[in-house]
mmCIF file of C-alpha atoms in Angstrom:
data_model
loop_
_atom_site.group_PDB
_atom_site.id
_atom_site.type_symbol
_atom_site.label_atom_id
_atom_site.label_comp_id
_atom_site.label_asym_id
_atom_site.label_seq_id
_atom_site.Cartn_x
_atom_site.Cartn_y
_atom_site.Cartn_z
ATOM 1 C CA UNK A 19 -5.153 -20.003 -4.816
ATOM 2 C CA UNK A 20 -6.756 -16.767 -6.038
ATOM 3 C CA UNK A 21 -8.548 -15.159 -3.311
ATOM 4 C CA UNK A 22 -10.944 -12.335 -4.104
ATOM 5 C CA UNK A 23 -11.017 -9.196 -1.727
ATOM 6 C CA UNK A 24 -11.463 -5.656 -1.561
ATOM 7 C CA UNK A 25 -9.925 -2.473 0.080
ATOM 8 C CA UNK A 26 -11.650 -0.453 2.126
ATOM 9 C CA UNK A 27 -9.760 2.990 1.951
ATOM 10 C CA UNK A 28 -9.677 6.389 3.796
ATOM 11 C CA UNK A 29 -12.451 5.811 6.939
ATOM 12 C CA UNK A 30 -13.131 9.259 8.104
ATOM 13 C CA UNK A 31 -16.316 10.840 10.523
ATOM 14 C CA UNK A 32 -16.952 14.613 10.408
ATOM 15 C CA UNK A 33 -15.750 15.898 14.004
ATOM 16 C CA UNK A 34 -19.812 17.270 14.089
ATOM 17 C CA UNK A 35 -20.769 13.649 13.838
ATOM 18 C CA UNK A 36 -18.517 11.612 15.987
ATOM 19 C CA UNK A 37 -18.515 9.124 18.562
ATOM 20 C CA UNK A 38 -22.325 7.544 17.539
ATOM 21 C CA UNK A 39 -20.656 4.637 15.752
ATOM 22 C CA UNK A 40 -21.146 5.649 12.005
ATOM 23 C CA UNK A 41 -17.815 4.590 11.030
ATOM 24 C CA UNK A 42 -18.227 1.405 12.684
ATOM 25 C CA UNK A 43 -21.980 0.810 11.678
ATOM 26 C CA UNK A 44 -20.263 1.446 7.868
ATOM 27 C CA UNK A 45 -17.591 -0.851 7.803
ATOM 28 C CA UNK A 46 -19.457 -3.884 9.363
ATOM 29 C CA UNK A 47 -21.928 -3.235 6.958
ATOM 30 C CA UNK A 48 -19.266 -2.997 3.997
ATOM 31 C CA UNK A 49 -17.480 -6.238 5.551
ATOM 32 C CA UNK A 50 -20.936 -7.832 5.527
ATOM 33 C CA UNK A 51 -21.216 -7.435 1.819
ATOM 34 C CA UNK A 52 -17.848 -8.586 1.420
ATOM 35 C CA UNK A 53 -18.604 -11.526 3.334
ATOM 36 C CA UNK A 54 -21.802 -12.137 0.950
ATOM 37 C CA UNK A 55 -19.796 -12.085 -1.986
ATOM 38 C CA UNK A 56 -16.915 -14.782 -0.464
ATOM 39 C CA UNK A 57 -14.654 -11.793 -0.441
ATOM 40 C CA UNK A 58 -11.552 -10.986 2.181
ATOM 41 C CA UNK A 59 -12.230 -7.364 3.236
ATOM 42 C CA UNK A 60 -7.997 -5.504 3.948
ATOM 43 C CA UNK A 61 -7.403 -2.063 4.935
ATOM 44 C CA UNK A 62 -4.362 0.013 6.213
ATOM 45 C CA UNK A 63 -5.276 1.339 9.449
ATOM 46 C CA UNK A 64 -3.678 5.021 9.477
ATOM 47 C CA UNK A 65 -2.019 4.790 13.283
ATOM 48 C CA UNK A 66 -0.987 1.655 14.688
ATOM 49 C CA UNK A 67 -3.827 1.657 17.812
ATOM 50 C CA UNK A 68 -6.432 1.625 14.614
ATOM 51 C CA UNK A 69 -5.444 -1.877 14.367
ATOM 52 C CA UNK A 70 -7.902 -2.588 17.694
ATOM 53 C CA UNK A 71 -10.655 -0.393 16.708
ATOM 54 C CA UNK A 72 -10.814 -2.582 12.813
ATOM 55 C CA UNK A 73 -10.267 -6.200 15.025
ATOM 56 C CA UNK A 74 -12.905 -4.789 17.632
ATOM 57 C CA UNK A 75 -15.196 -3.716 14.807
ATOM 58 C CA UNK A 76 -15.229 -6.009 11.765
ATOM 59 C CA UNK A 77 -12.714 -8.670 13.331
ATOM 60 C CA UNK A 78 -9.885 -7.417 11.057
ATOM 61 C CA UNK A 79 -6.771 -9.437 11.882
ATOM 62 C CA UNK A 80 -3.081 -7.624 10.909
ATOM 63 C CA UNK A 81 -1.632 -9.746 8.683
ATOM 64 C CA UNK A 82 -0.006 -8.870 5.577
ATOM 65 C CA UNK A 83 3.743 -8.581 6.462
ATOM 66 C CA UNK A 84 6.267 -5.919 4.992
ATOM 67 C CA UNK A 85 9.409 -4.506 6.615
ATOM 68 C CA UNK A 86 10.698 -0.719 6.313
ATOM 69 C CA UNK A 87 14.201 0.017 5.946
ATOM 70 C CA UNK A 88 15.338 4.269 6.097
ATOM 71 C CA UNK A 89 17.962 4.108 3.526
ATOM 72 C CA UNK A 90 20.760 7.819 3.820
ATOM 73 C CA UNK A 91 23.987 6.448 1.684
ATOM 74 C CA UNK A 92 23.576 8.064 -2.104
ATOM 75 C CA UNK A 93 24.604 5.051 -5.036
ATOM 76 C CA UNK A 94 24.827 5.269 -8.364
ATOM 77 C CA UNK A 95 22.561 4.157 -11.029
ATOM 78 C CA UNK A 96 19.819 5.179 -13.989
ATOM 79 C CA UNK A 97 16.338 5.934 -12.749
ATOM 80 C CA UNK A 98 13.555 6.301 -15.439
ATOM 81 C CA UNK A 99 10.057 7.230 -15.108
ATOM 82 C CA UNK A 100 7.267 4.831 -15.940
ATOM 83 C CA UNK A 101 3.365 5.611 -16.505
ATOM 84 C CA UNK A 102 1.092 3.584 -14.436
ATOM 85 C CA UNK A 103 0.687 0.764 -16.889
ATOM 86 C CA UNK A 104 4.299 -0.116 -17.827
ATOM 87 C CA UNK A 105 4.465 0.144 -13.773
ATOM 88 C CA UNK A 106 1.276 -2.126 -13.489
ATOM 89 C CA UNK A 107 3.016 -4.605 -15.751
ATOM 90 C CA UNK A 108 6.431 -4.442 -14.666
ATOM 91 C CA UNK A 109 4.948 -4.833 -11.297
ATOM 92 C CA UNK A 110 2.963 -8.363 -11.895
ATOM 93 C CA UNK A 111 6.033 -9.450 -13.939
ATOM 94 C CA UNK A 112 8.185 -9.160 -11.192
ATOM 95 C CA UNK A 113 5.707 -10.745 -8.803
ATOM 96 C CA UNK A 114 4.832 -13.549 -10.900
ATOM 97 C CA UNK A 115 6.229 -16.254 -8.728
ATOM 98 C CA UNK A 116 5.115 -14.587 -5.334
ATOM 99 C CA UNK A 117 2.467 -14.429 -3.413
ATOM 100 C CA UNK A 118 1.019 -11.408 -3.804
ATOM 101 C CA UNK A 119 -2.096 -8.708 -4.261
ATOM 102 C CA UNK A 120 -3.242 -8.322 -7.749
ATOM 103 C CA UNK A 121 -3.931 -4.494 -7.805
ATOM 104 C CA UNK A 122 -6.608 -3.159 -10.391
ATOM 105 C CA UNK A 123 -5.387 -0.787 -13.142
ATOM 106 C CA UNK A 124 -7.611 2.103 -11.617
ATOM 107 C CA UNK A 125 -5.781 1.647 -8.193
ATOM 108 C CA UNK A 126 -2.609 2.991 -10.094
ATOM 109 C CA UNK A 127 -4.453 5.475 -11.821
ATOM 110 C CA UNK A 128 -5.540 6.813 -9.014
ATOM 111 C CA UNK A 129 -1.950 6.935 -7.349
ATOM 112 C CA UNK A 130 -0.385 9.107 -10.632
ATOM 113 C CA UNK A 131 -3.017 11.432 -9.498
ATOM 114 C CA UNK A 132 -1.801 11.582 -6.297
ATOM 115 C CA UNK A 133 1.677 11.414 -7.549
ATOM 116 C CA UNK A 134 0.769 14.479 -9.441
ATOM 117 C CA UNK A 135 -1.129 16.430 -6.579
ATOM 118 C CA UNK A 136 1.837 15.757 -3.936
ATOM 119 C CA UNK A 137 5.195 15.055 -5.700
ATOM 120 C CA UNK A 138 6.208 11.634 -6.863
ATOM 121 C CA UNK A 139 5.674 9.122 -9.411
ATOM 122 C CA UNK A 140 6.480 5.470 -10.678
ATOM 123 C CA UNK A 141 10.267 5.124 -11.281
ATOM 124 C CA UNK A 142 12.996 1.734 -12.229
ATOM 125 C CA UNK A 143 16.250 1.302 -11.788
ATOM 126 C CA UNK A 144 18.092 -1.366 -13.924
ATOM 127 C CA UNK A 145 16.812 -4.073 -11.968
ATOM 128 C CA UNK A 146 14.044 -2.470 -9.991
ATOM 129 C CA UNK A 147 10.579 -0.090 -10.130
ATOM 130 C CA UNK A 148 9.208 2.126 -6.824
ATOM 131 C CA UNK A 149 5.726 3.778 -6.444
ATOM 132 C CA UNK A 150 7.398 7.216 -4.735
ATOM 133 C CA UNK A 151 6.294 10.256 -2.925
ATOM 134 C CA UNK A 152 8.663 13.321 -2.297
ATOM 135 C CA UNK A 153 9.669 16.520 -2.387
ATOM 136 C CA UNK A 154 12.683 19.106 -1.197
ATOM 137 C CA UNK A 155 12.635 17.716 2.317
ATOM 138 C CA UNK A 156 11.869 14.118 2.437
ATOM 139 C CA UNK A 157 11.221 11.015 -0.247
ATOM 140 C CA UNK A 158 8.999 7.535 0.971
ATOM 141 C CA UNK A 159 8.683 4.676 -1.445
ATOM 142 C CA UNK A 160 5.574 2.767 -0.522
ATOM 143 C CA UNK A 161 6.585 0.080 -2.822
ATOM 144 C CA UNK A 162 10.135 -1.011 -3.992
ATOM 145 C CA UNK A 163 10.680 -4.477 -5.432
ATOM 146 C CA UNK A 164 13.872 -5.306 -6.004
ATOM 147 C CA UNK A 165 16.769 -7.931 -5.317
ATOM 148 C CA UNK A 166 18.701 -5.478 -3.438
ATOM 149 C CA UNK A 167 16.628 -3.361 -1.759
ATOM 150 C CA UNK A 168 19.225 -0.754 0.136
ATOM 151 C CA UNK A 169 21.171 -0.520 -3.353
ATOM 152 C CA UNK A 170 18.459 0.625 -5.509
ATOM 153 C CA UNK A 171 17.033 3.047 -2.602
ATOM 154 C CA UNK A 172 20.081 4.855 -2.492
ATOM 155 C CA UNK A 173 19.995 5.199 -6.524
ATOM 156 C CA UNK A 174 16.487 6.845 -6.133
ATOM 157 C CA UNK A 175 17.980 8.607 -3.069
ATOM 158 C CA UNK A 176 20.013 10.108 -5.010
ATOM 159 C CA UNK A 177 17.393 10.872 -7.759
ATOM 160 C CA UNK A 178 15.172 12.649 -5.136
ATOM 161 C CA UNK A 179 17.934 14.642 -3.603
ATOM 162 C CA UNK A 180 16.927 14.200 -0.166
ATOM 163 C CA UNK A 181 18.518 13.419 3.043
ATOM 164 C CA UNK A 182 17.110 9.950 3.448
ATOM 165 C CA UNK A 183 14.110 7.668 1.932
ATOM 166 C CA UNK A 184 12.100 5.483 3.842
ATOM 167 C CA UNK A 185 10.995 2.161 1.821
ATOM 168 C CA UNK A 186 8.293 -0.468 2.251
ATOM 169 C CA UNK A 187 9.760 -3.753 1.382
ATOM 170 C CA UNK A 188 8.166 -7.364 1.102
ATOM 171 C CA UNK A 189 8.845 -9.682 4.217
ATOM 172 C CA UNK A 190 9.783 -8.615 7.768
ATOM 173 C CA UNK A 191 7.728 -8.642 10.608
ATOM 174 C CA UNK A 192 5.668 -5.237 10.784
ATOM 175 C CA UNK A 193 2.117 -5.266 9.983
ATOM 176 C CA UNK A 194 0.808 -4.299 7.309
ATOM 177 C CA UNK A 195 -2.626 -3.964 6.641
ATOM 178 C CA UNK A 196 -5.679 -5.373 8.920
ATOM 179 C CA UNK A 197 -7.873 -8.747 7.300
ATOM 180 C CA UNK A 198 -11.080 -9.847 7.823
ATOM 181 C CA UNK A 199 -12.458 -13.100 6.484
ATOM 182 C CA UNK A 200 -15.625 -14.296 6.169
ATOM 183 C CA UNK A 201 -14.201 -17.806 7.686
ATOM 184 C CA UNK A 202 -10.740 -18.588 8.287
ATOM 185 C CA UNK A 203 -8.114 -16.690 7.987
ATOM 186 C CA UNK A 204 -6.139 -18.228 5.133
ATOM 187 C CA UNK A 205 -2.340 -19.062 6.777
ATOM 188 C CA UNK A 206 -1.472 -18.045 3.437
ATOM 189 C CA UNK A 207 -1.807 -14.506 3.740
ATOM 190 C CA UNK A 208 1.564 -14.527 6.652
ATOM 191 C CA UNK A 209 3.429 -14.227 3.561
ATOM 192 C CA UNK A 210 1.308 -12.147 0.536
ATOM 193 C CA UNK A 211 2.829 -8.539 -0.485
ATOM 194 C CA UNK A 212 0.166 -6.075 -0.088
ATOM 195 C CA UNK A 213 1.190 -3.492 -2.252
ATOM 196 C CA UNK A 214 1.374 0.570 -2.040
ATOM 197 C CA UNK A 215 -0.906 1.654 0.364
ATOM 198 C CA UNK A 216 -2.483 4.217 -1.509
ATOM 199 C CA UNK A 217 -2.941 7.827 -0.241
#
């Protein structure tokens, strides 16, 4: 079933006004309105001992699961750049018959921006389409769907000219994001696709 939620994104104190539990204070109060409204409240903690502090804090369970795969062999193939809504719709097409989040359109708005800003965009391959970052150095695809996940990183490997590319797949066992739920956790959510983690 459809299960409303929101995304609380980019936590941050000032260094001048740390350590009097603003952040803290902030989220409960942004879970509690969550809560109010029968909504699940998810967010990407941005080091893996943030997962504590948002469990600690607003009882935020990691859940979510993806797997990451660092892909270095070059393949062959087309790659062709998309705008945010043929990726928005390509993307709900593909994960039609999955469990999965149902992003708004400003959400990938707001990632061509950063696309923009830092190097990257939303690409396809014959069979697949990747929300990527990258530049001379490096290349990370915080989203790939595809049948063949190692196949169609190598043919944007070889797009972005880097050494290697890092990719954020659906299933696996790493966590993902952190959940809170105003009752139970749904067992459901051991298997929904997040998404790019935006930013």
């Amino acid at each position: 079933p459809d299960l409303p939620a929101r995304y609380l994104y980019a936590v941050a104190t000032h260094p001048d006004h740390r350590d009097r539990g603003l952040a803290a204070m902030l989220c409960q109060r942004l879970r509690d309105d969550c809560f109010a409204r029968g909504e699940l409240l998810l967010t990407k903690p941005a080091e893996p001992s943030l997962y504590a502090w948002y469990a600690e804090k607003i009882g935020a369970v990691p859940t979510l699961p993806c797997r990451t795969l660092t892909v270095t062999e070059p393949a062959a193939g087309t790659v062709t750049r998309l705008s945010p809504e043929e990726y928005a719709a390509r993307r709900e097409a593909l994960l039609a018959n999955a469990p999965h989040t149902r992003l708004p359109d400003t959400l990938f708005q707001w990632e061509h921006l950063l696309h923009t800003h830092y190097g990257g965009g939303f690409f396809a391959t014959d069979r697949a389409i990747a929300d990527a970052f990258f530049d001379e150095q490096r290349a990370e695809i915080a989203e790939l769907l595809s049948p063949a996940p190692e196949q169609d990183a190598g043919i944007l490997l070889s797009h972005f000219r880097t050494p290697s590319v890092s990719v954020t797949c659906p299933g696996g066992t790493e966590t993902y994001v952190s959940c809170a739920a105003p009752d139970i956790l749904p067992d459901a959510l051991c298997s929904v696709w997040f998404g790019p983690v935006f930013g």
